[in-house]
Coordinates of C-alpha atoms and ligand atoms in Angstrom, one line a residue:
M22 CA 49.7 33.5 -70.0
K23 CA 48.4 31.2 -73.1
I24 CA 46.3 28.0 -72.4
L25 CA 45.2 25.5 -75.2
S26 CA 41.4 24.3 -74.1
I27 CA 41.2 20.6 -76.3
N28 CA 38.2 18.4 -76.2
A29 CA 40.3 15.3 -78.6
G30 CA 37.5 12.7 -80.1
S31 CA 38.4 9.6 -82.5
S32 CA 38.4 11.6 -85.7
S33 CA 38.4 15.1 -84.3
L34 CA 40.2 17.4 -82.2
K35 CA 38.1 20.7 -80.8
F36 CA 41.4 23.4 -79.9
T37 CA 40.5 27.1 -77.7
L38 CA 43.6 29.3 -77.4
I39 CA 43.0 31.1 -73.8
E40 CA 45.2 33.8 -72.5
M41 CA 44.4 33.0 -69.2
P42 CA 44.0 34.8 -66.3
E43 CA 42.4 37.4 -68.8
E44 CA 39.9 34.7 -69.7
K45 CA 40.2 35.7 -73.3
V46 CA 39.5 33.8 -76.0
V47 CA 42.1 34.4 -78.9
V48 CA 41.3 31.8 -81.4
S49 CA 39.5 28.4 -81.3
G50 CA 38.5 25.7 -84.1
T51 CA 38.1 22.2 -85.2
F52 CA 40.1 19.4 -86.8
E53 CA 37.6 17.0 -88.4
K54 CA 37.5 13.5 -90.4
I55 CA 41.2 13.2 -88.8
G56 CA 42.8 10.1 -90.5
G57 CA 40.0 9.5 -93.2
E58 CA 38.9 10.8 -96.5
G59 CA 38.3 15.4 -96.9
S60 CA 39.6 16.1 -93.5
F61 CA 39.4 19.9 -92.9
Y62 CA 39.3 22.2 -89.9
T63 CA 38.2 25.4 -89.1
I64 CA 39.5 28.1 -87.0
K65 CA 38.0 30.9 -85.9
Y66 CA 39.9 34.3 -85.4
N67 CA 39.2 38.2 -85.1
G68 CA 35.8 37.2 -86.1
E69 CA 37.0 35.4 -88.8
K70 CA 35.1 31.5 -89.9
I71 CA 38.3 29.9 -91.9
V72 CA 37.6 26.4 -93.4
K73 CA 40.9 24.8 -94.6
D74 CA 41.3 21.7 -96.6
A75 CA 44.1 19.4 -94.5
I76 CA 45.6 16.2 -94.7
L77 CA 45.4 14.7 -91.3
D78 CA 47.0 11.4 -91.0
N79 CA 46.8 11.3 -87.4
H80 CA 45.6 13.9 -84.5
R81 CA 50.1 14.5 -84.0
S82 CA 49.7 15.9 -87.4
A83 CA 46.8 18.2 -86.5
V84 CA 48.7 18.9 -83.4
R85 CA 51.8 20.3 -86.1
L86 CA 49.2 22.1 -88.5
L87 CA 47.7 23.6 -85.5
L88 CA 50.8 25.0 -83.2
D89 CA 52.4 26.2 -86.7
D90 CA 48.5 28.1 -87.8
L91 CA 48.9 30.1 -84.3
I92 CA 53.2 30.7 -85.8
G93 CA 51.9 31.5 -88.8
L94 CA 48.5 33.6 -87.8
N95 CA 51.6 35.3 -85.3
I96 CA 49.6 34.8 -82.4
I97 CA 52.5 33.1 -81.1
S98 CA 56.4 33.4 -82.1
S99 CA 57.2 30.0 -80.6
Y100 CA 55.6 26.7 -79.5
D101 CA 57.3 28.3 -75.7
E102 CA 54.4 30.8 -75.1
I103 CA 52.3 28.3 -75.3
K104 CA 52.3 27.6 -71.0
G105 CA 49.7 24.7 -70.7
V106 CA 47.3 21.8 -72.2
G107 CA 44.3 21.2 -70.9
H108 CA 42.1 18.1 -71.9
R109 CA 39.1 16.8 -71.4
V110 CA 38.7 13.6 -70.7
V111 CA 35.4 11.8 -69.9
H112 CA 36.1 8.8 -67.4
G113 CA 38.0 9.6 -63.9
G114 CA 36.2 6.8 -62.3
D115 CA 36.1 6.8 -58.6
V116 CA 40.2 7.5 -59.0
Y117 CA 39.5 11.7 -59.7
S118 CA 38.0 14.0 -58.0
D119 CA 39.4 17.0 -59.2
S120 CA 41.6 17.8 -62.3
V121 CA 45.2 16.8 -62.3
V122 CA 48.5 16.9 -64.0
I123 CA 49.2 14.3 -66.3
D124 CA 52.0 12.1 -65.5
A125 CA 52.0 8.1 -66.5
N126 CA 50.8 7.0 -63.8
V127 CA 47.6 9.4 -65.2
L128 CA 48.1 7.8 -68.8
Q129 CA 47.4 4.9 -67.4
T130 CA 45.3 5.5 -65.0
I131 CA 42.8 7.2 -68.3
E132 CA 44.4 3.9 -70.0
D133 CA 43.0 1.1 -66.9
L134 CA 38.7 2.9 -67.5
V135 CA 38.5 2.8 -71.0
P136 CA 36.3 -0.4 -70.2
L137 CA 34.0 2.1 -68.7
A138 CA 33.8 4.7 -71.1
P139 CA 35.4 2.4 -74.4
L140 CA 34.5 5.2 -77.1
H141 CA 36.1 7.8 -75.3
N142 CA 39.2 8.2 -72.9
P143 CA 40.9 5.7 -76.0
A144 CA 40.5 9.1 -78.1
N145 CA 41.5 11.5 -75.3
L146 CA 44.5 10.1 -74.9
V147 CA 45.4 10.3 -78.9
G148 CA 45.1 13.9 -77.8
I149 CA 47.2 13.9 -75.2
K150 CA 49.5 11.6 -76.2
S151 CA 49.9 14.1 -79.9
F152 CA 50.7 17.2 -77.3
T153 CA 53.0 15.5 -75.0
D154 CA 54.9 13.9 -77.4
I155 CA 54.9 17.2 -79.2
L156 CA 55.1 19.9 -76.3
P157 CA 57.2 17.5 -73.8
T158 CA 57.7 20.4 -71.5
V159 CA 54.4 21.8 -71.5
T160 CA 52.2 21.3 -68.3
Q161 CA 49.1 18.9 -69.3
V162 CA 46.3 18.8 -67.4
A163 CA 43.5 16.1 -67.8
V164 CA 40.0 17.4 -66.9
F165 CA 37.5 14.8 -66.5
D166 CA 33.3 14.9 -67.3
T167 CA 32.6 12.7 -64.3
A168 CA 35.3 14.6 -61.6
F169 CA 32.1 17.0 -60.5
H170 CA 30.3 14.4 -59.2
Q171 CA 32.8 12.5 -56.9
T172 CA 30.9 14.6 -53.6
M173 CA 28.0 12.5 -54.8
D174 CA 26.3 10.1 -51.3
K175 CA 26.5 6.7 -51.5
E176 CA 22.5 6.6 -51.4
E177 CA 22.8 8.5 -54.6
F178 CA 26.0 6.4 -56.3
I179 CA 24.9 3.1 -55.5
Y180 CA 22.9 0.8 -57.5
P181 CA 20.5 -1.9 -56.1
V182 CA 21.9 -5.0 -57.9
P183 CA 24.5 -7.8 -56.3
F184 CA 26.6 -5.8 -53.8
E185 CA 30.2 -6.9 -55.5
W186 CA 29.2 -6.0 -58.8
F187 CA 30.1 -2.6 -57.1
T188 CA 32.5 -3.8 -55.5
K189 CA 34.7 -5.7 -57.6
Y190 CA 33.4 -4.3 -61.0
G191 CA 32.9 -0.4 -60.3
V192 CA 29.2 -0.4 -61.1
R193 CA 27.8 2.5 -59.3
K194 CA 26.4 6.4 -60.9
Y195 CA 29.9 8.2 -61.9
G196 CA 27.6 11.1 -64.0
F197 CA 28.9 13.2 -66.8
H198 CA 28.7 16.7 -67.9
G199 CA 31.0 17.8 -64.5
T200 CA 32.6 20.2 -66.1
S201 CA 29.8 22.5 -67.7
H202 CA 28.0 21.5 -63.9
K203 CA 31.3 22.9 -62.2
Y204 CA 31.3 26.0 -64.3
V205 CA 27.7 27.1 -64.1
S206 CA 28.0 26.4 -59.8
E207 CA 30.9 28.3 -59.4
F208 CA 29.2 31.0 -61.7
V209 CA 26.3 31.3 -59.6
E210 CA 28.7 31.6 -56.4
N211 CA 30.6 34.2 -57.9
N212 CA 27.7 36.2 -59.3
I213 CA 24.9 35.6 -57.9
K214 CA 25.1 34.4 -54.0
K215 CA 27.9 31.4 -52.4
G216 CA 26.4 28.7 -51.2
L217 CA 22.6 28.3 -52.7
K218 CA 21.3 25.0 -53.1
V219 CA 20.9 25.2 -57.1
I220 CA 19.4 22.7 -59.9
N221 CA 21.2 23.5 -63.1
C222 CA 19.7 21.6 -66.0
H223 CA 22.1 21.1 -68.6
I224 CA 20.2 20.4 -71.8
G225 CA 21.6 20.0 -75.0
N226 CA 21.3 17.0 -77.7
G227 CA 23.1 15.2 -74.3
A228 CA 21.3 16.5 -71.5
S229 CA 22.1 15.9 -67.4
I230 CA 20.4 17.7 -64.4
C231 CA 22.5 17.9 -61.3
A232 CA 21.3 19.1 -57.8
I233 CA 23.8 21.2 -56.2
K234 CA 24.6 22.5 -52.5
D235 CA 27.4 24.5 -51.1
G236 CA 29.8 23.9 -54.6
K237 CA 29.2 20.3 -54.4
S238 CA 27.4 18.0 -56.9
I239 CA 25.4 16.0 -54.9
D240 CA 23.3 13.9 -57.3
T241 CA 23.1 14.1 -61.1
S242 CA 20.8 12.2 -63.8
M243 CA 23.1 10.3 -65.6
G244 CA 24.8 6.9 -64.0
F245 CA 27.1 4.2 -65.3
T246 CA 26.7 5.6 -68.2
P247 CA 25.3 8.6 -69.9
T248 CA 22.5 7.0 -71.9
V249 CA 20.5 7.8 -68.4
G250 CA 18.4 10.2 -66.7
V251 CA 16.2 12.5 -69.2
M252 CA 15.4 11.9 -72.3
M253 CA 18.0 13.6 -75.1
G254 CA 18.4 14.1 -78.6
T255 CA 18.8 11.2 -79.7
R256 CA 19.6 9.0 -76.4
C257 CA 17.0 7.1 -74.7
G258 CA 17.1 8.0 -70.8
D259 CA 15.6 5.5 -68.6
V260 CA 14.1 3.2 -69.6
D261 CA 12.8 -0.9 -68.2
M262 CA 16.1 -2.2 -69.5
G263 CA 13.4 -5.5 -69.4
I264 CA 13.0 -4.2 -72.9
I265 CA 16.9 -4.9 -74.3
P266 CA 16.3 -8.7 -74.1
Y267 CA 12.5 -8.5 -75.4
I268 CA 13.7 -6.9 -78.3
M269 CA 16.7 -8.8 -79.5
D270 CA 14.2 -12.2 -78.9
K271 CA 11.5 -9.9 -81.3
T272 CA 13.8 -8.7 -83.7
G273 CA 16.9 -11.0 -83.5
D274 CA 18.9 -7.6 -83.0
S275 CA 22.5 -7.9 -81.0
L276 CA 23.0 -6.3 -77.8
D277 CA 25.3 -4.3 -79.4
G278 CA 22.7 -3.4 -81.9
V279 CA 20.2 -2.3 -79.5
I280 CA 22.6 -0.6 -76.7
S281 CA 23.0 1.5 -80.1
D282 CA 18.9 2.0 -80.9
L283 CA 18.6 3.0 -77.3
N284 CA 21.2 5.6 -78.0
K285 CA 21.2 6.8 -81.2
R286 CA 17.9 6.3 -82.3
S287 CA 15.9 7.0 -79.7
G288 CA 15.2 10.0 -77.6
M289 CA 13.8 12.9 -79.1
T290 CA 14.6 11.8 -82.6
A291 CA 12.8 8.6 -81.7
I292 CA 9.4 10.6 -80.9
S293 CA 9.5 13.5 -83.2
D294 CA 10.0 11.4 -86.3
A295 CA 11.2 15.1 -87.1
G296 CA 15.0 14.3 -86.5
S297 CA 17.2 15.4 -82.7
D298 CA 18.2 19.4 -83.7
L299 CA 15.0 20.8 -81.1
R300 CA 14.9 23.5 -83.5
D301 CA 13.2 21.1 -86.1
I302 CA 11.2 19.5 -83.6
E303 CA 10.4 23.4 -82.0
E304 CA 8.3 23.6 -86.2
G305 CA 6.7 20.6 -86.1
Y306 CA 5.9 21.4 -82.8
E307 CA 4.2 25.1 -84.0
N308 CA 2.8 23.6 -86.5
G309 CA 0.8 21.2 -84.1
N310 CA 3.0 18.2 -85.5
D311 CA 1.5 15.1 -83.9
R312 CA 5.0 13.2 -83.1
C313 CA 7.2 16.9 -82.7
V314 CA 3.9 18.2 -79.9
L315 CA 4.4 14.2 -78.2
A316 CA 8.4 13.9 -78.2
I317 CA 8.5 17.9 -76.6
N318 CA 5.6 17.0 -73.7
M319 CA 7.4 14.2 -72.8
Y320 CA 10.6 16.2 -72.6
V321 CA 9.4 18.5 -70.6
K322 CA 8.0 16.6 -68.3
K323 CA 11.0 14.3 -68.0
I324 CA 13.4 17.1 -67.0
V325 CA 9.8 18.6 -64.6
N326 CA 10.3 15.0 -63.4
Y327 CA 14.4 15.3 -62.3
V328 CA 14.4 18.6 -61.3
S329 CA 11.1 17.9 -59.1
M330 CA 13.4 15.2 -57.3
Y331 CA 16.0 17.7 -57.1
N332 CA 14.4 19.9 -55.2
T333 CA 13.0 17.7 -52.7
L334 CA 16.6 16.9 -52.3
L335 CA 17.6 19.9 -51.5
E336 CA 15.0 20.2 -48.6
G337 CA 14.1 23.1 -51.9
A338 CA 16.9 24.8 -54.3
D339 CA 16.8 28.5 -54.5
V340 CA 18.2 28.8 -58.2
I341 CA 17.2 26.8 -61.0
T342 CA 19.8 27.5 -63.8
F343 CA 18.8 26.4 -67.6
T344 CA 22.2 25.4 -70.2
A345 CA 23.5 24.0 -72.9
G346 CA 21.9 24.0 -76.9
V347 CA 18.7 23.9 -75.6
G348 CA 19.4 25.4 -72.4
E349 CA 20.8 28.6 -73.3
N350 CA 18.5 28.8 -77.0
S351 CA 15.1 26.9 -76.3
Y352 CA 12.3 30.0 -74.8
L353 CA 9.6 27.9 -75.8
I354 CA 11.8 24.9 -73.5
R355 CA 12.1 26.9 -71.0
K356 CA 8.8 28.3 -70.3
L357 CA 7.1 24.9 -70.9
V358 CA 9.2 23.6 -67.9
C359 CA 9.1 26.9 -65.8
E360 CA 5.0 26.7 -65.8
R361 CA 4.8 22.6 -65.2
L362 CA 6.7 23.9 -62.0
A363 CA 4.2 26.7 -61.0
C364 CA 3.4 24.3 -58.4
L365 CA 7.0 25.3 -56.9
G366 CA 5.9 28.5 -57.3
V367 CA 8.1 28.4 -59.9
K368 CA 7.4 32.0 -62.1
I369 CA 9.2 32.8 -65.4
D370 CA 8.7 37.0 -66.9
N371 CA 7.2 35.4 -70.2
E372 CA 8.4 38.7 -72.1
L373 CA 12.2 38.5 -70.5
N374 CA 12.4 34.8 -71.3
D375 CA 10.7 34.9 -75.2
G376 CA 13.5 35.2 -77.7
L377 CA 16.1 35.1 -75.5
K378 CA 19.4 33.1 -76.3
G379 CA 22.2 32.2 -74.5
K380 CA 22.6 35.6 -72.2
F381 CA 22.9 35.1 -68.6
T382 CA 19.3 36.5 -67.7
K383 CA 17.6 36.3 -64.1
L384 CA 14.0 34.9 -65.6
S385 CA 12.2 35.0 -62.8
T386 CA 10.1 37.3 -60.9
D387 CA 10.4 38.4 -57.6
D388 CA 7.1 36.7 -56.1
S389 CA 9.3 33.6 -57.4
K390 CA 10.0 30.6 -54.9
I391 CA 12.9 29.4 -56.9
E392 CA 15.1 31.9 -58.8
V393 CA 15.5 30.7 -62.5
Y394 CA 18.4 32.0 -64.6
L395 CA 19.7 31.2 -67.7
V396 CA 23.6 30.4 -67.6
P397 CA 25.6 29.8 -70.3
T398 CA 27.9 27.4 -70.6
D399 CA 31.5 27.9 -70.6
E400 CA 33.4 24.1 -70.8
E401 CA 36.9 25.4 -73.0
L402 CA 37.2 27.8 -70.1
M403 CA 36.3 25.5 -67.1
I404 CA 39.3 23.1 -68.6
A405 CA 41.9 26.3 -69.3
K406 CA 41.0 27.5 -65.7
D407 CA 41.7 24.3 -64.1
T408 CA 45.1 24.1 -65.8
Y409 CA 45.6 27.3 -65.0
E410 CA 46.0 26.8 -61.2
F411 CA 48.7 24.4 -61.8
I412 CA 50.8 27.4 -63.3
K413 CA 49.9 30.2 -62.0
Ligands
ADP4 P1 26.0 19.0 -77.0 O1 25.3 17.9 -76.0 O2 26.5 17.8 -78.6 O3 27.1 19.4 -76.6 P2 24.7 20.9 -77.5 O4 25.0 21.7 -76.7 O5 25.4 22.3 -78.7 O6 24.7 20.1 -78.5 O7 23.5 21.3 -77.9 C1 23.3 21.0 -79.2 C2 22.2 21.7 -79.2 O8 21.0 22.2 -78.6 C3 21.1 20.9 -81.0 O9 21.1 20.0 -81.5 C4 19.6 21.7 -80.6 O10 18.3 20.7 -80.6 C5 19.9 22.6 -79.6 N1 19.4 24.1 -80.2 C6 20.4 25.0 -80.5 N2 20.0 26.2 -80.8 C7 18.8 26.1 -80.9 C8 17.7 26.8 -80.4 N3 17.7 27.9 -81.1 N4 16.5 26.4 -80.2 C9 16.4 25.3 -79.8 N5 17.5 24.6 -79.8 C10 18.2 24.7 -80.4

């Protein structure tokens, strides 16, 4: 059966049509600049990538165009062939510890959680409503970025701040990238062994590290927001919050302005002065550019700090996994991180690691105390799998 996996942003909509249970991607693509000038979409089908101009007044028109194109391309003969739609939803608060079939109550809850994810949940809701309008009888499922981390213990998720901030206002660590961490955790269970203690390094433009025991998240580096934890492409990760009022005072900038700088002008882009794309920063590093060297050394140390901390929390990890854009493609970062973890007995085969991209591989040598793997993540498939569970 065919299941659509959807990730709706404020002006974009990414889709992947997956044949389940075969887990075969039929077609995928992205609608961009929805509601703006020059909207277009890209569709990948049969090994070809087609870019098309389109008038996309809103997400609903994108959904309509998508379904009509699926018919036009003879991928489906009627809308009825779509048996389920799985939606990525960023914030499920402490309400959802798993994916859920969307009904009026769920819609209301996602709406109620908007203050916790003001940029993402409204866009996710628009995506859901567009599909439920056009496919009212099809099962729609919400898959939350936060759900996988709901197994964290209170000792991990509570902040040492006035307790009523938690009880009255929901201030706590929620964690993100849960769909990816869950995918990697299940992948390890199915392809390596069940019951392992895993530290998953999801490092892409955004990045979070997760400690996983018996397939459950026990701690993760992102928190109440996705700004904290390790240093990221443009986000600062953990910094002293005292910087905020100090910079507001010095520059006259607003709170929103400073928060925006911490999310969009910090991390690798700030330190490297070479943008946020690691490929460019690596080039500078290889050429001995001081700022790029500084950025990469800081980045590696911050990842290593979390891995070391989670190794202790897990009382000795069995496996370290690298995933997402950087983790899957940057052999330099994998090498530097593992070199710094040599004190924990981590050892990888550098020849094997060198040049390796996006392929499930055991990188550690037989005498490494912790096994190290590259595991490509697949959030779209995870969304489709969770959706399939409700309709199979
Ligand atoms: P997002 O958090 O936006 O989902 P991704 O997981 O797709 O990010 O990661 C994108 C990032 O991965 C890019 O910005 C770049 O820094 C990094 N990246 C992608 N390909 C490579 C590569 N070949 N070498 C090094 N870094 C890469």
